[in-house]
Amino acid sequence: MLEIAGLSVRYGKHTALTETALSVKKGEIVVILGANGAGKSTLLKAIAGICEGKSTGSVTMGSDPVLGLPAHKVVERGIALVPEGRGIFGDLTVRENLLLGANPQRAREEADANFERLIRLFPKLTDRAGQTVRTMSGGEQQMVAIGRAMMSNPEILMLDEPSLGLSPLLAKELFQNLKAVRAAGLGILLVEQNAKLSLAIADRGYLLENGRILREDKASILLHDPAVQAAYLGGA
Ligand code: ATP
């Protein structure tokens, strides 16, 4: 569904991504692993239309070209990003944050149905609808951030380091939530430092190093590969 081919991104003279290719299908979780500075955020930002660098290559959603579109048009094509740091509004309530996510044209008419779907996926949000987001725990805020992206009625959900700053327990809960999102039929493109937890729920993974994809494989194979364990799983 989401297809990336020959995607390169340059910030001035610095090349952050070189000829990357990857795909995400409906109902699968794909994880991108890589060290700091490997180009993971750049990849998600280039797809989402918020990258400051110069992007070349191709990004398509179904048969629609996406690369180079402004961010709001990318959302209209069915791709939503949960940025690093969540991008939610602390002074607004959960309900207000979720409604902001329903602004795209593709979501407006289906806002009620989307909200129902979201509440079924994350029942905890119902009790918290009136709570100011700033007063919530990190895990709850992350759930709101994902919920807000889901309100745009996406087919592909991209998440940049969603477990950052969460306790191990909350990170586990977050990844369980992502499994529920996959079960609802979405494709998920996940950038994560927590290789162990993310590979455990993912279907496939890509290893990104210095802006190049070194390897693609089934997540279960990567998880048990000694070389991957040494490089990304702290030798675990
Ligand atoms: P991290 O896990 O540390 O966030 P990352 O894999 O997400 O790393 P990117 O943020 O994509 O890496 O950065 C890739 C490279 O591009 C880095 O060398 C970074 O310094 C550079 N870079 C990122 N954003 C910009 C920018 N706006 N201007 C110039 N260089 C940038």
PDB file of C-alpha atoms in Angstrom, residues 52-143:
ATOM      1  CA  GLU A  52      13.346  20.457   5.737  1.00  0.00           C
ATOM      2  CA  GLY A  53      15.743  18.616   3.452  1.00  0.00           C
ATOM      3  CA  LYS A  54      15.510  18.087  -0.316  1.00  0.00           C
ATOM      4  CA  SER A  55      13.849  14.763  -1.149  1.00  0.00           C
ATOM      5  CA  THR A  56      14.093  12.832  -4.411  1.00  0.00           C
ATOM      6  CA  GLY A  57      12.746   9.435  -5.406  1.00  0.00           C
ATOM      7  CA  SER A  58       9.271   8.049  -5.124  1.00  0.00           C
ATOM      8  CA  VAL A  59       6.710   7.589  -2.365  1.00  0.00           C
ATOM      9  CA  THR A  60       3.331   6.238  -3.410  1.00  0.00           C
ATOM     10  CA  MET A  61       0.188   5.364  -1.536  1.00  0.00           C
ATOM     11  CA  GLY A  62      -1.765   2.898  -3.632  1.00  0.00           C
ATOM     12  CA  SER A  63      -1.263   4.428  -7.052  1.00  0.00           C
ATOM     13  CA  ASP A  64      -1.067   8.022  -5.788  1.00  0.00           C
ATOM     14  CA  PRO A  65       2.294   9.821  -5.709  1.00  0.00           C
ATOM     15  CA  VAL A  66       2.867  11.373  -2.289  1.00  0.00           C
ATOM     16  CA  LEU A  67       6.442  12.701  -2.251  1.00  0.00           C
ATOM     17  CA  GLY A  68       6.570  16.481  -2.366  1.00  0.00           C
ATOM     18  CA  LEU A  69       2.960  17.011  -1.285  1.00  0.00           C
ATOM     19  CA  PRO A  70       2.364  19.396   1.608  1.00  0.00           C
ATOM     20  CA  ALA A  71       1.650  17.688   4.919  1.00  0.00           C
ATOM     21  CA  HIS A  72      -2.129  18.201   4.891  1.00  0.00           C
ATOM     22  CA  LYS A  73      -2.380  16.537   1.470  1.00  0.00           C
ATOM     23  CA  VAL A  74      -0.329  13.566   2.666  1.00  0.00           C
ATOM     24  CA  VAL A  75      -2.853  13.139   5.479  1.00  0.00           C
ATOM     25  CA  GLU A  76      -5.639  13.217   2.889  1.00  0.00           C
ATOM     26  CA  ARG A  77      -3.918  10.295   1.107  1.00  0.00           C
ATOM     27  CA  GLY A  78      -4.325   8.258   4.310  1.00  0.00           C
ATOM     28  CA  ILE A  79      -0.929   8.610   5.982  1.00  0.00           C
ATOM     29  CA  ALA A  80      -0.759   9.953   9.552  1.00  0.00           C
ATOM     30  CA  LEU A  81       2.359  10.675  11.610  1.00  0.00           C
ATOM     31  CA  VAL A  82       2.677  10.566  15.387  1.00  0.00           C
ATOM     32  CA  PRO A  83       5.826  12.711  15.693  1.00  0.00           C
ATOM     33  CA  GLU A  84       8.595  12.310  18.223  1.00  0.00           C
ATOM     34  CA  GLY A  85       7.471  14.261  21.288  1.00  0.00           C
ATOM     35  CA  ARG A  86       3.850  13.435  20.422  1.00  0.00           C
ATOM     36  CA  GLY A  87       2.707  16.784  19.012  1.00  0.00           C
ATOM     37  CA  ILE A  88      -0.359  17.079  21.178  1.00  0.00           C
ATOM     38  CA  PHE A  89      -1.725  20.144  22.968  1.00  0.00           C
ATOM     39  CA  GLY A  90      -1.193  19.954  26.716  1.00  0.00           C
ATOM     40  CA  ASP A  91      -3.639  22.706  27.603  1.00  0.00           C
ATOM     41  CA  LEU A  92      -6.515  21.085  25.721  1.00  0.00           C
ATOM     42  CA  THR A  93      -8.604  18.135  26.844  1.00  0.00           C
ATOM     43  CA  VAL A  94      -8.399  14.661  25.391  1.00  0.00           C
ATOM     44  CA  ARG A  95     -11.632  15.226  23.464  1.00  0.00           C
ATOM     45  CA  GLU A  96     -10.361  18.534  22.024  1.00  0.00           C
ATOM     46  CA  ASN A  97      -7.081  16.943  20.921  1.00  0.00           C
ATOM     47  CA  LEU A  98      -8.928  14.082  19.258  1.00  0.00           C
ATOM     48  CA  LEU A  99     -11.285  16.438  17.445  1.00  0.00           C
ATOM     49  CA  LEU A 100      -8.319  18.407  16.070  1.00  0.00           C
ATOM     50  CA  GLY A 101      -7.184  15.152  14.472  1.00  0.00           C
ATOM     51  CA  ALA A 102     -10.504  14.872  12.636  1.00  0.00           C
ATOM     52  CA  ASN A 103      -9.929  18.046  10.603  1.00  0.00           C
ATOM     53  CA  PRO A 104      -8.862  16.484   7.256  1.00  0.00           C
ATOM     54  CA  GLN A 105     -11.579  16.206   4.613  1.00  0.00           C
ATOM     55  CA  ARG A 106     -11.292  12.405   4.554  1.00  0.00           C
ATOM     56  CA  ALA A 107     -12.060  12.310   8.276  1.00  0.00           C
ATOM     57  CA  ARG A 108     -14.729  14.958   8.766  1.00  0.00           C
ATOM     58  CA  GLU A 109     -17.736  13.021   7.542  1.00  0.00           C
ATOM     59  CA  GLU A 110     -16.634   9.933   9.408  1.00  0.00           C
ATOM     60  CA  ALA A 111     -15.585  11.650  12.622  1.00  0.00           C
ATOM     61  CA  ASP A 112     -18.284   9.946  14.712  1.00  0.00           C
ATOM     62  CA  ALA A 113     -17.516   6.485  13.312  1.00  0.00           C
ATOM     63  CA  ASN A 114     -13.789   7.077  13.795  1.00  0.00           C
ATOM     64  CA  PHE A 115     -14.344   8.180  17.345  1.00  0.00           C
ATOM     65  CA  GLU A 116     -16.383   5.017  18.030  1.00  0.00           C
ATOM     66  CA  ARG A 117     -13.608   2.893  16.523  1.00  0.00           C
ATOM     67  CA  LEU A 118     -11.038   4.651  18.654  1.00  0.00           C
ATOM     68  CA  ILE A 119     -13.007   4.170  21.846  1.00  0.00           C
ATOM     69  CA  ARG A 120     -13.372   0.468  21.042  1.00  0.00           C
ATOM     70  CA  LEU A 121      -9.602   0.247  20.526  1.00  0.00           C
ATOM     71  CA  PHE A 122      -8.653   2.357  23.547  1.00  0.00           C
ATOM     72  CA  PRO A 123     -11.568   2.214  26.015  1.00  0.00           C
ATOM     73  CA  LYS A 124      -9.480   4.108  28.585  1.00  0.00           C
ATOM     74  CA  LEU A 125      -9.877   7.274  26.514  1.00  0.00           C
ATOM     75  CA  THR A 126     -13.625   7.344  27.274  1.00  0.00           C
ATOM     76  CA  ASP A 127     -13.139   7.966  30.987  1.00  0.00           C
ATOM     77  CA  ARG A 128     -10.467  10.577  30.260  1.00  0.00           C
ATOM     78  CA  ALA A 129     -12.254  12.536  27.537  1.00  0.00           C
ATOM     79  CA  GLY A 130     -12.603  15.684  29.675  1.00  0.00           C
ATOM     80  CA  GLN A 131      -9.123  15.573  31.221  1.00  0.00           C
ATOM     81  CA  THR A 132      -6.507  18.196  30.359  1.00  0.00           C
ATOM     82  CA  VAL A 133      -3.736  16.349  28.550  1.00  0.00           C
ATOM     83  CA  ARG A 134      -0.934  18.026  30.526  1.00  0.00           C
ATOM     84  CA  THR A 135      -2.158  16.286  33.696  1.00  0.00           C
ATOM     85  CA  MET A 136      -1.904  12.808  32.162  1.00  0.00           C
ATOM     86  CA  SER A 137       0.915  10.276  32.462  1.00  0.00           C
ATOM     87  CA  GLY A 138       3.376   9.802  29.596  1.00  0.00           C
ATOM     88  CA  GLY A 139       1.706   6.568  28.534  1.00  0.00           C
ATOM     89  CA  GLU A 140      -1.729   8.145  28.516  1.00  0.00           C
ATOM     90  CA  GLN A 141      -0.442  11.109  26.510  1.00  0.00           C
ATOM     91  CA  GLN A 142       1.048   8.756  23.953  1.00  0.00           C
ATOM     92  CA  MET A 143      -2.336   7.064  23.653  1.00  0.00           C
TER      93      MET A 143
END
